[in-house]
Every structure is written in C-alpha cells, then in structure tokens.
Amino acid sequence: MFGNFLIGLREGLEASLVVCILVAYLVKTGNSRQLPPLWAGVGIAVALSLAFGALLQFGSSTLTFQAKEALGGSLSVLSVALVTWMVFWMRRTARHLKSELQDKLDAALAVGTGALVITSFFAVGREGLETSLFIWTAVQATGDGVRPLIGALMGLATSVVLGWLFYKGALRINLAKFFRWTGVMLVIVAAGVLAYGIHDLQEAALLPGLHSLAFDISTTLPPDSWYGTLLKGVFNFQPDPTVLQAVVWGLYLVPVMAFFLAPERSGSAARPKPAAEPAAE
C-alpha cells in the first residue's frame, strides 16, 4: 500500500506542479480569462487517464489466463521503462521546467484558445497516462485486494492538496531533494514491478525458467504474515523468485540506482579553465 501511495504522490505532484505553474503564469500575466480553456485541457487529460485505467482493468478481466499474464507482464515492463525515463527526465529538467512551460504557454496564447487546451492537455496527459499504467501494474503485482488502489488514491489526493498549498504559497519544500529521494524509492518499486512482470511472462510461457527458483524462504518469511505483506506492498518482494526474476531485478536495480545517484555533470565543469590573465585586465 505504501509503494502505491508513493507512486500516486510522486506522479500526482508532478502533474499538480505543472498545473500550478500554468495557472499562476496566466494569472500573473493578466490572462485570467484563459483559465477555462486551460482547465478544460486538464479535465480532458484526467478523464482520458481514468478511462485508460478502466480499460486496463476491465479489458484484462475478459482474457484467458495465459493472455492476461502476457498482457500484465508486457505492460509491467513498459511501465517500468516509462517510469525510469520519467525519473531521469525530472532529475535533468526540474530546474528548467517552469521556463519551458511558460514558453509553451506564450506560444499557445499567441495561437488561440484551442492551442491552450491542447497545451494543458499534453502537459498533464503524459503524467496521467504514465500514472494509470504504473499504478495498474503495481496493483497487479501486489495482489492485495483494493488496498493498493486505496494507497494510490490517497497519494493522488495528497498531491492535489500539496499542489494547492504550493500555489497559495503556504508550503515550501526543497523540490530537488523531494524528487531525488522519491525517485530512489520509485526505482526500488519499479525493480519489484519488473520482477513481477518477468514472472507473468514466464507463466504465459513467453520466457523460460518458471520452475527454476533462485531461493525459497517462504517458511521463514511467509507471504501472508504482516511483515511479508509489508515487504510485498512496499517493495513487491517475493520470497520464492525464479532465477530469471532475481537476475533481471539485480541487472535493473544496481546500474539504474548508480546512475540516478551519480552527481550531475554541468556543462561548465567539463570545459577546461582558461589561463590566468593579468590582474590589470
């Protein structure tokens, strides 16, 4: 449940910040009359994200077991790829996000109302579709009834409240550190979702090694115990993974975490320093 809360909080807060930046810029530049088209684009994006999540849930329920496992495994791998890209994209562009959005908004205002709707739709829609896909795959991975979904909804609701507080100026936190440490947690959650996806593809007979276990500590760490449930809900931990699951988990987590935590290189740091000039100059 905590892992899904974190997903909803992290992804929802990104979308909330985007909306806050767009709304604040329109208000400050005297374009408040353009707020309805902006909210229309945001509403369409949210509706599309909800429809996509419903399609995944109800569409998969009509499939055969093998087809459902193949779909779940494929979407798990896809969602991990998207979330990994998103984490690194936010790490790289967070400091320039505000100016980029304002430039796009200026261009949309110059074109007209339709362009403003499209701009706000795409600004929020990408986050919404990624969130729907990752939450769906994470909920399938935990297999813990409705609690993972409740956790995700709580995270989304919290992100909306935080976004409103940011807009009102009532809350200030170091967003760089926030996205850095939530990014670390998301990479760990994504590794578990990826391992789950590999297991689904093995059950669908698309990958080999379903019965080749790396280890089995089910008796020491029962999946139905409170601590087993906690580890599965937070990290998608499985006490009896296959060899392929364990290998893929390690091959994803170690390099991705190392790259994510590595200090960023600035363009100026890479350039050689110029020779010292006379003090008079």
PDB file of C-alpha atoms in Angstrom:
ATOM      1  CA  MET A   1       0.000   0.000   0.000  1.00  0.00           C
ATOM      2  CA  PHE A   2       2.860   2.389   0.823  1.00  0.00           C
ATOM      3  CA  GLY A   3       4.520   1.756  -2.525  1.00  0.00           C
ATOM      4  CA  ASN A   4       1.322   2.659  -4.367  1.00  0.00           C
ATOM      5  CA  PHE A   5       0.842   5.712  -2.131  1.00  0.00           C
ATOM      6  CA  LEU A   6       4.340   6.821  -3.131  1.00  0.00           C
ATOM      7  CA  ILE A   7       3.564   6.319  -6.823  1.00  0.00           C
ATOM      8  CA  GLY A   8       0.362   8.356  -6.563  1.00  0.00           C
ATOM      9  CA  LEU A   9       2.107  11.072  -4.544  1.00  0.00           C
ATOM     10  CA  ARG A  10       5.146  11.377  -6.804  1.00  0.00           C
ATOM     11  CA  GLU A  11       3.309  11.219 -10.137  1.00  0.00           C
ATOM     12  CA  GLY A  12       0.380  13.307  -8.914  1.00  0.00           C
ATOM     13  CA  LEU A  13       2.632  16.007  -7.506  1.00  0.00           C
ATOM     14  CA  GLU A  14       4.402  16.384 -10.832  1.00  0.00           C
ATOM     15  CA  ALA A  15       1.063  16.940 -12.559  1.00  0.00           C
ATOM     16  CA  SER A  16      -0.087  19.285  -9.775  1.00  0.00           C
ATOM     17  CA  LEU A  17       3.056  21.395 -10.085  1.00  0.00           C
ATOM     18  CA  VAL A  18       2.584  21.641 -13.845  1.00  0.00           C
ATOM     19  CA  VAL A  19      -0.987  22.883 -13.366  1.00  0.00           C
ATOM     20  CA  CYS A  20       0.133  25.344 -10.664  1.00  0.00           C
ATOM     21  CA  ILE A  21       2.780  26.807 -12.962  1.00  0.00           C
ATOM     22  CA  LEU A  22       0.324  27.185 -15.844  1.00  0.00           C
ATOM     23  CA  VAL A  23      -2.406  28.753 -13.696  1.00  0.00           C
ATOM     24  CA  ALA A  24      -0.039  31.111 -11.869  1.00  0.00           C
ATOM     25  CA  TYR A  25       1.506  32.303 -15.137  1.00  0.00           C
ATOM     26  CA  LEU A  26      -1.884  33.084 -16.680  1.00  0.00           C
ATOM     27  CA  VAL A  27      -2.983  34.984 -13.586  1.00  0.00           C
ATOM     28  CA  LYS A  28       0.250  36.967 -13.268  1.00  0.00           C
ATOM     29  CA  THR A  29       0.288  37.944 -16.945  1.00  0.00           C
ATOM     30  CA  GLY A  30      -3.306  39.201 -16.857  1.00  0.00           C
ATOM     31  CA  ASN A  31      -4.732  36.293 -18.871  1.00  0.00           C
ATOM     32  CA  SER A  32      -7.154  35.004 -16.248  1.00  0.00           C
ATOM     33  CA  ARG A  33      -9.900  34.858 -18.886  1.00  0.00           C
ATOM     34  CA  GLN A  34      -7.950  31.986 -20.467  1.00  0.00           C
ATOM     35  CA  LEU A  35      -8.251  29.808 -17.361  1.00  0.00           C
ATOM     36  CA  PRO A  36     -11.396  27.940 -18.548  1.00  0.00           C
ATOM     37  CA  PRO A  37      -9.641  26.542 -21.676  1.00  0.00           C
ATOM     38  CA  LEU A  38      -6.688  25.535 -19.519  1.00  0.00           C
ATOM     39  CA  TRP A  39      -8.922  23.706 -17.049  1.00  0.00           C
ATOM     40  CA  ALA A  40     -10.747  22.101 -19.981  1.00  0.00           C
ATOM     41  CA  GLY A  41      -7.465  20.616 -21.209  1.00  0.00           C
ATOM     42  CA  VAL A  42      -6.617  19.412 -17.698  1.00  0.00           C
ATOM     43  CA  GLY A  43     -10.079  17.842 -17.319  1.00  0.00           C
ATOM     44  CA  ILE A  44      -9.796  16.017 -20.643  1.00  0.00           C
ATOM     45  CA  ALA A  45      -6.371  14.691 -19.647  1.00  0.00           C
ATOM     46  CA  VAL A  46      -7.682  13.431 -16.284  1.00  0.00           C
ATOM     47  CA  ALA A  47     -10.724  11.812 -17.942  1.00  0.00           C
ATOM     48  CA  LEU A  48      -8.512  10.091 -20.512  1.00  0.00           C
ATOM     49  CA  SER A  49      -6.208   8.777 -17.761  1.00  0.00           C
ATOM     50  CA  LEU A  50      -9.163   7.362 -15.807  1.00  0.00           C
ATOM     51  CA  ALA A  51     -10.604   5.801 -18.968  1.00  0.00           C
ATOM     52  CA  PHE A  52      -7.229   4.227 -19.739  1.00  0.00           C
ATOM     53  CA  GLY A  53      -7.031   2.744 -16.238  1.00  0.00           C
ATOM     54  CA  ALA A  54     -10.596   1.400 -16.503  1.00  0.00           C
ATOM     55  CA  LEU A  55      -9.806  -0.111 -19.905  1.00  0.00           C
ATOM     56  CA  LEU A  56      -6.787  -1.900 -18.472  1.00  0.00           C
ATOM     57  CA  GLN A  57      -8.772  -3.251 -15.520  1.00  0.00           C
ATOM     58  CA  PHE A  58     -11.972  -4.347 -17.242  1.00  0.00           C
ATOM     59  CA  GLY A  59     -10.385  -5.274 -20.552  1.00  0.00           C
ATOM     60  CA  SER A  60      -7.911  -7.654 -18.964  1.00  0.00           C
ATOM     61  CA  SER A  61     -10.641  -9.385 -16.944  1.00  0.00           C
ATOM     62  CA  THR A  62     -12.134 -10.886 -20.130  1.00  0.00           C
ATOM     63  CA  LEU A  63      -8.877 -12.511 -21.272  1.00  0.00           C
ATOM     64  CA  THR A  64      -7.746 -16.078 -20.794  1.00  0.00           C
ATOM     65  CA  PHE A  65      -5.210 -16.758 -18.047  1.00  0.00           C
ATOM     66  CA  GLN A  66      -2.278 -17.019 -20.451  1.00  0.00           C
ATOM     67  CA  ALA A  67      -3.294 -13.903 -22.381  1.00  0.00           C
ATOM     68  CA  LYS A  68      -3.820 -11.955 -19.164  1.00  0.00           C
ATOM     69  CA  GLU A  69      -0.372 -12.956 -17.883  1.00  0.00           C
ATOM     70  CA  ALA A  70       1.216 -11.980 -21.193  1.00  0.00           C
ATOM     71  CA  LEU A  71      -0.556  -8.605 -21.154  1.00  0.00           C
ATOM     72  CA  GLY A  72       0.282  -7.944 -17.500  1.00  0.00           C
ATOM     73  CA  GLY A  73       3.927  -8.873 -17.968  1.00  0.00           C
ATOM     74  CA  SER A  74       4.329  -6.761 -21.108  1.00  0.00           C
ATOM     75  CA  LEU A  75       2.667  -3.736 -19.523  1.00  0.00           C
ATOM     76  CA  SER A  76       4.785  -4.143 -16.396  1.00  0.00           C
ATOM     77  CA  VAL A  77       7.968  -3.970 -18.460  1.00  0.00           C
ATOM     78  CA  LEU A  78       6.595  -0.984 -20.407  1.00  0.00           C
ATOM     79  CA  SER A  79       5.550   0.872 -17.251  1.00  0.00           C
ATOM     80  CA  VAL A  80       8.982   0.342 -15.676  1.00  0.00           C
ATOM     81  CA  ALA A  81      10.632   1.743 -18.816  1.00  0.00           C
ATOM     82  CA  LEU A  82       8.345   4.801 -18.762  1.00  0.00           C
ATOM     83  CA  VAL A  83       8.799   5.459 -15.050  1.00  0.00           C
ATOM     84  CA  THR A  84      12.579   5.080 -15.319  1.00  0.00           C
ATOM     85  CA  TRP A  85      12.624   7.586 -18.171  1.00  0.00           C
ATOM     86  CA  MET A  86      10.372   9.940 -16.174  1.00  0.00           C
ATOM     87  CA  VAL A  87      12.582   9.790 -13.075  1.00  0.00           C
ATOM     88  CA  PHE A  88      15.702  10.696 -15.035  1.00  0.00           C
ATOM     89  CA  TRP A  89      13.825  13.313 -17.101  1.00  0.00           C
ATOM     90  CA  MET A  90      12.613  15.079 -13.963  1.00  0.00           C
ATOM     91  CA  ARG A  91      16.103  14.906 -12.460  1.00  0.00           C
ATOM     92  CA  ARG A  92      17.537  16.584 -15.552  1.00  0.00           C
ATOM     93  CA  THR A  93      14.864  19.175 -16.352  1.00  0.00           C
ATOM     94  CA  ALA A  94      13.267  20.060 -12.998  1.00  0.00           C
ATOM     95  CA  ARG A  95      15.225  23.306 -12.704  1.00  0.00           C
ATOM     96  CA  HIS A  96      14.104  24.429 -16.191  1.00  0.00           C
ATOM     97  CA  LEU A  97      10.534  23.092 -16.080  1.00  0.00           C
ATOM     98  CA  LYS A  98       8.937  26.428 -15.190  1.00  0.00           C
ATOM     99  CA  SER A  99      10.535  28.390 -18.036  1.00  0.00           C
ATOM    100  CA  GLU A 100       9.791  25.635 -20.568  1.00  0.00           C
ATOM    101  CA  LEU A 101       6.111  25.541 -19.615  1.00  0.00           C
ATOM    102  CA  GLN A 102       5.842  29.323 -19.732  1.00  0.00           C
ATOM    103  CA  ASP A 103       7.375  29.408 -23.216  1.00  0.00           C
ATOM    104  CA  LYS A 104       4.867  26.822 -24.429  1.00  0.00           C
ATOM    105  CA  LEU A 105       2.053  28.784 -22.829  1.00  0.00           C
ATOM    106  CA  ASP A 106       3.141  32.006 -24.532  1.00  0.00           C
ATOM    107  CA  ALA A 107       3.110  30.232 -27.888  1.00  0.00           C
ATOM    108  CA  ALA A 108      -0.343  28.778 -27.183  1.00  0.00           C
ATOM    109  CA  LEU A 109      -1.754  32.188 -26.178  1.00  0.00           C
ATOM    110  CA  ALA A 110      -0.482  33.631 -29.443  1.00  0.00           C
ATOM    111  CA  VAL A 111      -2.295  30.943 -31.456  1.00  0.00           C
ATOM    112  CA  GLY A 112      -5.638  30.856 -29.656  1.00  0.00           C
ATOM    113  CA  THR A 113      -7.952  29.012 -27.281  1.00  0.00           C
ATOM    114  CA  GLY A 114      -7.637  25.635 -28.990  1.00  0.00           C
ATOM    115  CA  ALA A 115      -3.865  25.685 -28.675  1.00  0.00           C
ATOM    116  CA  LEU A 116      -4.179  26.475 -24.975  1.00  0.00           C
ATOM    117  CA  VAL A 117      -6.454  23.461 -24.440  1.00  0.00           C
ATOM    118  CA  ILE A 118      -4.002  21.223 -26.312  1.00  0.00           C
ATOM    119  CA  THR A 119      -1.004  22.572 -24.380  1.00  0.00           C
ATOM    120  CA  SER A 120      -2.565  21.931 -20.968  1.00  0.00           C
ATOM    121  CA  PHE A 121      -3.858  18.542 -22.152  1.00  0.00           C
ATOM    122  CA  PHE A 122      -0.425  17.311 -23.198  1.00  0.00           C
ATOM    123  CA  ALA A 123       1.273  18.857 -20.161  1.00  0.00           C
ATOM    124  CA  VAL A 124      -0.934  16.840 -17.808  1.00  0.00           C
ATOM    125  CA  GLY A 125      -1.938  13.919 -20.019  1.00  0.00           C
ATOM    126  CA  ARG A 126       1.521  12.376 -20.221  1.00  0.00           C
ATOM    127  CA  GLU A 127       1.788  12.253 -16.441  1.00  0.00           C
ATOM    128  CA  GLY A 128      -1.747  10.889 -16.160  1.00  0.00           C
ATOM    129  CA  LEU A 129      -1.261   8.020 -18.603  1.00  0.00           C
ATOM    130  CA  GLU A 130       2.059   7.050 -17.007  1.00  0.00           C
ATOM    131  CA  THR A 131       0.420   7.137 -13.580  1.00  0.00           C
ATOM    132  CA  SER A 132      -2.521   4.956 -14.676  1.00  0.00           C
ATOM    133  CA  LEU A 133      -0.244   2.374 -16.263  1.00  0.00           C
ATOM    134  CA  PHE A 134       2.232   2.181 -13.385  1.00  0.00           C
ATOM    135  CA  ILE A 135      -0.452   2.095 -10.694  1.00  0.00           C
ATOM    136  CA  TRP A 136      -2.308  -0.658 -12.545  1.00  0.00           C
ATOM    137  CA  THR A 137       0.796  -2.808 -12.889  1.00  0.00           C
ATOM    138  CA  ALA A 138       1.811  -2.115  -9.278  1.00  0.00           C
ATOM    139  CA  VAL A 139      -1.666  -3.095  -8.034  1.00  0.00           C
ATOM    140  CA  GLN A 140      -1.498  -6.314 -10.069  1.00  0.00           C
ATOM    141  CA  ALA A 141       1.955  -7.032  -8.656  1.00  0.00           C
ATOM    142  CA  THR A 142       0.925  -6.752  -5.008  1.00  0.00           C
ATOM    143  CA  GLY A 143      -2.304  -8.713  -5.449  1.00  0.00           C
ATOM    144  CA  ASP A 144      -3.558  -7.382  -2.126  1.00  0.00           C
ATOM    145  CA  GLY A 145      -7.184  -6.606  -2.939  1.00  0.00           C
ATOM    146  CA  VAL A 146      -8.263  -2.977  -3.020  1.00  0.00           C
ATOM    147  CA  ARG A 147      -5.675  -1.693  -0.522  1.00  0.00           C
ATOM    148  CA  PRO A 148      -3.032  -0.891  -3.163  1.00  0.00           C
ATOM    149  CA  LEU A 149      -5.630   1.107  -5.097  1.00  0.00           C
ATOM    150  CA  ILE A 150      -6.656   2.947  -1.935  1.00  0.00           C
ATOM    151  CA  GLY A 151      -2.989   3.762  -1.284  1.00  0.00           C
ATOM    152  CA  ALA A 152      -2.594   5.153  -4.807  1.00  0.00           C
ATOM    153  CA  LEU A 153      -5.748   7.269  -4.484  1.00  0.00           C
ATOM    154  CA  MET A 154      -4.543   8.616  -1.135  1.00  0.00           C
ATOM    155  CA  GLY A 155      -1.247   9.564  -2.753  1.00  0.00           C
ATOM    156  CA  LEU A 156      -3.019  11.354  -5.596  1.00  0.00           C
ATOM    157  CA  ALA A 157      -5.302  13.200  -3.163  1.00  0.00           C
ATOM    158  CA  THR A 158      -2.285  14.261  -1.090  1.00  0.00           C
ATOM    159  CA  SER A 159      -0.532  15.542  -4.210  1.00  0.00           C
ATOM    160  CA  VAL A 160      -3.557  17.685  -5.110  1.00  0.00           C
ATOM    161  CA  VAL A 161      -3.581  19.236  -1.619  1.00  0.00           C
ATOM    162  CA  LEU A 162       0.177  19.880  -1.769  1.00  0.00           C
ATOM    163  CA  GLY A 163      -0.187  21.451  -5.207  1.00  0.00           C
ATOM    164  CA  TRP A 164      -2.885  23.793  -3.919  1.00  0.00           C
ATOM    165  CA  LEU A 165      -0.698  24.754  -0.942  1.00  0.00           C
ATOM    166  CA  PHE A 166       2.222  25.432  -3.278  1.00  0.00           C
ATOM    167  CA  TYR A 167       0.031  27.676  -5.397  1.00  0.00           C
ATOM    168  CA  LYS A 168      -1.167  29.608  -2.342  1.00  0.00           C
ATOM    169  CA  GLY A 169       2.402  29.960  -1.104  1.00  0.00           C
ATOM    170  CA  ALA A 170       1.518  28.223   2.159  1.00  0.00           C
ATOM    171  CA  LEU A 171       4.018  25.416   1.660  1.00  0.00           C
ATOM    172  CA  ARG A 172       7.654  25.492   0.595  1.00  0.00           C
ATOM    173  CA  ILE A 173       9.908  22.443   0.425  1.00  0.00           C
ATOM    174  CA  ASN A 174      13.101  21.605  -1.405  1.00  0.00           C
ATOM    175  CA  LEU A 175      11.612  20.018  -4.516  1.00  0.00           C
ATOM    176  CA  ALA A 176      15.008  18.895  -5.797  1.00  0.00           C
ATOM    177  CA  LYS A 177      15.551  16.762  -2.675  1.00  0.00           C
ATOM    178  CA  PHE A 178      11.929  15.607  -2.684  1.00  0.00           C
ATOM    179  CA  PHE A 179      12.103  14.317  -6.257  1.00  0.00           C
ATOM    180  CA  ARG A 180      15.551  12.839  -5.627  1.00  0.00           C
ATOM    181  CA  TRP A 181      14.539  10.683  -2.661  1.00  0.00           C
ATOM    182  CA  THR A 182      11.127   9.741  -4.017  1.00  0.00           C
ATOM    183  CA  GLY A 183      12.980   8.837  -7.211  1.00  0.00           C
ATOM    184  CA  VAL A 184      15.162   6.457  -5.213  1.00  0.00           C
ATOM    185  CA  MET A 185      12.067   4.783  -3.765  1.00  0.00           C
ATOM    186  CA  LEU A 186      10.412   4.616  -7.187  1.00  0.00           C
ATOM    187  CA  VAL A 187      13.440   2.858  -8.669  1.00  0.00           C
ATOM    188  CA  ILE A 188      13.170   0.228  -5.914  1.00  0.00           C
ATOM    189  CA  VAL A 189       9.419  -0.170  -6.501  1.00  0.00           C
ATOM    190  CA  ALA A 190       9.992  -0.345 -10.260  1.00  0.00           C
ATOM    191  CA  ALA A 191      12.544  -3.143  -9.788  1.00  0.00           C
ATOM    192  CA  GLY A 192       9.878  -5.162  -7.966  1.00  0.00           C
ATOM    193  CA  VAL A 193       7.289  -4.443 -10.662  1.00  0.00           C
ATOM    194  CA  LEU A 194       9.795  -5.538 -13.324  1.00  0.00           C
ATOM    195  CA  ALA A 195      10.467  -8.811 -11.498  1.00  0.00           C
ATOM    196  CA  TYR A 196       6.713  -9.368 -11.251  1.00  0.00           C
ATOM    197  CA  GLY A 197       6.366  -8.706 -14.976  1.00  0.00           C
ATOM    198  CA  ILE A 198       9.064 -11.266 -15.737  1.00  0.00           C
ATOM    199  CA  HIS A 199       7.179 -13.825 -13.649  1.00  0.00           C
ATOM    200  CA  ASP A 200       3.981 -13.073 -15.581  1.00  0.00           C
ATOM    201  CA  LEU A 201       5.787 -13.593 -18.889  1.00  0.00           C
ATOM    202  CA  GLN A 202       7.138 -16.895 -17.553  1.00  0.00           C
ATOM    203  CA  GLU A 203       3.636 -18.003 -16.586  1.00  0.00           C
ATOM    204  CA  ALA A 204       2.475 -17.063 -20.087  1.00  0.00           C
ATOM    205  CA  ALA A 205       5.208 -19.384 -21.446  1.00  0.00           C
ATOM    206  CA  LEU A 206       6.874 -16.458 -23.224  1.00  0.00           C
ATOM    207  CA  LEU A 207      10.011 -16.760 -21.085  1.00  0.00           C
ATOM    208  CA  PRO A 208      11.636 -19.939 -19.727  1.00  0.00           C
ATOM    209  CA  GLY A 209      12.593 -20.910 -16.181  1.00  0.00           C
ATOM    210  CA  LEU A 210       9.252 -20.754 -14.358  1.00  0.00           C
ATOM    211  CA  HIS A 211      10.169 -23.613 -12.025  1.00  0.00           C
ATOM    212  CA  SER A 212      13.849 -22.710 -11.554  1.00  0.00           C
ATOM    213  CA  LEU A 213      13.850 -20.890  -8.213  1.00  0.00           C
ATOM    214  CA  ALA A 214      16.723 -18.693  -7.098  1.00  0.00           C
ATOM    215  CA  PHE A 215      15.753 -19.330  -3.452  1.00  0.00           C
ATOM    216  CA  ASP A 216      12.682 -20.088  -1.380  1.00  0.00           C
ATOM    217  CA  ILE A 217      12.303 -18.542   2.075  1.00  0.00           C
ATOM    218  CA  SER A 218       8.522 -18.849   2.237  1.00  0.00           C
ATOM    219  CA  THR A 219       8.710 -20.742   5.534  1.00  0.00           C
ATOM    220  CA  THR A 220      10.998 -18.112   7.106  1.00  0.00           C
ATOM    221  CA  LEU A 221       9.155 -15.176   5.567  1.00  0.00           C
ATOM    222  CA  PRO A 222       5.535 -16.251   4.995  1.00  0.00           C
ATOM    223  CA  PRO A 223       3.824 -14.118   2.330  1.00  0.00           C
ATOM    224  CA  ASP A 224       0.651 -13.922   4.438  1.00  0.00           C
ATOM    225  CA  SER A 225       2.458 -12.650   7.563  1.00  0.00           C
ATOM    226  CA  TRP A 226       2.280  -8.958   8.446  1.00  0.00           C
ATOM    227  CA  TYR A 227       5.936  -8.405   7.609  1.00  0.00           C
ATOM    228  CA  GLY A 228       5.676 -10.449   4.412  1.00  0.00           C
ATOM    229  CA  THR A 229       2.660  -8.388   3.388  1.00  0.00           C
ATOM    230  CA  LEU A 230       4.523  -5.191   4.269  1.00  0.00           C
ATOM    231  CA  LEU A 231       7.569  -6.125   2.170  1.00  0.00           C
ATOM    232  CA  LYS A 232       5.374  -7.133  -0.755  1.00  0.00           C
ATOM    233  CA  GLY A 233       3.273  -3.981  -0.517  1.00  0.00           C
ATOM    234  CA  VAL A 234       6.268  -1.631  -0.340  1.00  0.00           C
ATOM    235  CA  PHE A 235       8.933  -3.372  -2.442  1.00  0.00           C
ATOM    236  CA  ASN A 236       6.943  -6.087  -4.297  1.00  0.00           C
ATOM    237  CA  PHE A 237       9.188  -8.585  -2.505  1.00  0.00           C
ATOM    238  CA  GLN A 238       8.655 -12.236  -3.396  1.00  0.00           C
ATOM    239  CA  PRO A 239      10.061 -14.952  -1.077  1.00  0.00           C
ATOM    240  CA  ASP A 240      10.409 -17.520  -3.895  1.00  0.00           C
ATOM    241  CA  PRO A 241      11.577 -15.733  -7.082  1.00  0.00           C
ATOM    242  CA  THR A 242      12.799 -17.582 -10.130  1.00  0.00           C
ATOM    243  CA  VAL A 243      16.415 -17.311 -11.208  1.00  0.00           C
ATOM    244  CA  LEU A 244      15.454 -15.078 -14.137  1.00  0.00           C
ATOM    245  CA  GLN A 245      13.461 -12.779 -11.861  1.00  0.00           C
ATOM    246  CA  ALA A 246      16.370 -12.363  -9.457  1.00  0.00           C
ATOM    247  CA  VAL A 247      18.855 -11.741 -12.273  1.00  0.00           C
ATOM    248  CA  VAL A 248      16.658  -9.156 -14.005  1.00  0.00           C
ATOM    249  CA  TRP A 249      15.903  -7.437 -10.674  1.00  0.00           C
ATOM    250  CA  GLY A 250      19.617  -7.049  -9.937  1.00  0.00           C
ATOM    251  CA  LEU A 251      20.539  -6.026 -13.501  1.00  0.00           C
ATOM    252  CA  TYR A 252      17.930  -3.271 -13.333  1.00  0.00           C
ATOM    253  CA  LEU A 253      18.295  -2.009  -9.767  1.00  0.00           C
ATOM    254  CA  VAL A 254      22.087  -1.755  -9.430  1.00  0.00           C
ATOM    255  CA  PRO A 255      23.001   0.231 -12.579  1.00  0.00           C
ATOM    256  CA  VAL A 256      19.843   2.381 -12.591  1.00  0.00           C
ATOM    257  CA  MET A 257      20.316   3.343  -8.944  1.00  0.00           C
ATOM    258  CA  ALA A 258      24.013   4.045  -9.523  1.00  0.00           C
ATOM    259  CA  PHE A 259      23.277   6.329 -12.484  1.00  0.00           C
ATOM    260  CA  PHE A 260      20.444   8.071 -10.660  1.00  0.00           C
ATOM    261  CA  LEU A 261      22.519   8.839  -7.550  1.00  0.00           C
ATOM    262  CA  ALA A 262      25.608   9.853  -9.510  1.00  0.00           C
ATOM    263  CA  PRO A 263      26.270  13.634  -9.358  1.00  0.00           C
ATOM    264  CA  GLU A 264      25.195  15.533 -12.444  1.00  0.00           C
ATOM    265  CA  ARG A 265      27.892  16.967 -14.647  1.00  0.00           C
ATOM    266  CA  SER A 266      27.449  20.606 -15.509  1.00  0.00           C
ATOM    267  CA  GLY A 267      28.479  21.883 -18.900  1.00  0.00           C
ATOM    268  CA  SER A 268      30.879  24.386 -17.393  1.00  0.00           C
ATOM    269  CA  ALA A 269      32.645  21.728 -15.340  1.00  0.00           C
ATOM    270  CA  ALA A 270      33.571  19.833 -18.483  1.00  0.00           C
ATOM    271  CA  ARG A 271      35.291  22.809 -20.115  1.00  0.00           C
ATOM    272  CA  PRO A 272      38.998  23.459 -19.393  1.00  0.00           C
ATOM    273  CA  LYS A 273      39.662  26.511 -17.282  1.00  0.00           C
ATOM    274  CA  PRO A 274      41.160  29.446 -19.185  1.00  0.00           C
ATOM    275  CA  ALA A 275      44.688  30.538 -18.419  1.00  0.00           C
ATOM    276  CA  ALA A 276      45.103  33.144 -15.710  1.00  0.00           C
ATOM    277  CA  GLU A 277      45.015  36.721 -17.018  1.00  0.00           C
ATOM    278  CA  PRO A 278      46.969  39.748 -15.720  1.00  0.00           C
ATOM    279  CA  ALA A 279      45.317  41.437 -12.751  1.00  0.00           C
ATOM    280  CA  ALA A 280      45.161  44.797 -14.544  1.00  0.00           C
ATOM    281  CA  GLU A 281      42.991  43.350 -17.257  1.00  0.00           C
TER     282      GLU A 281
END
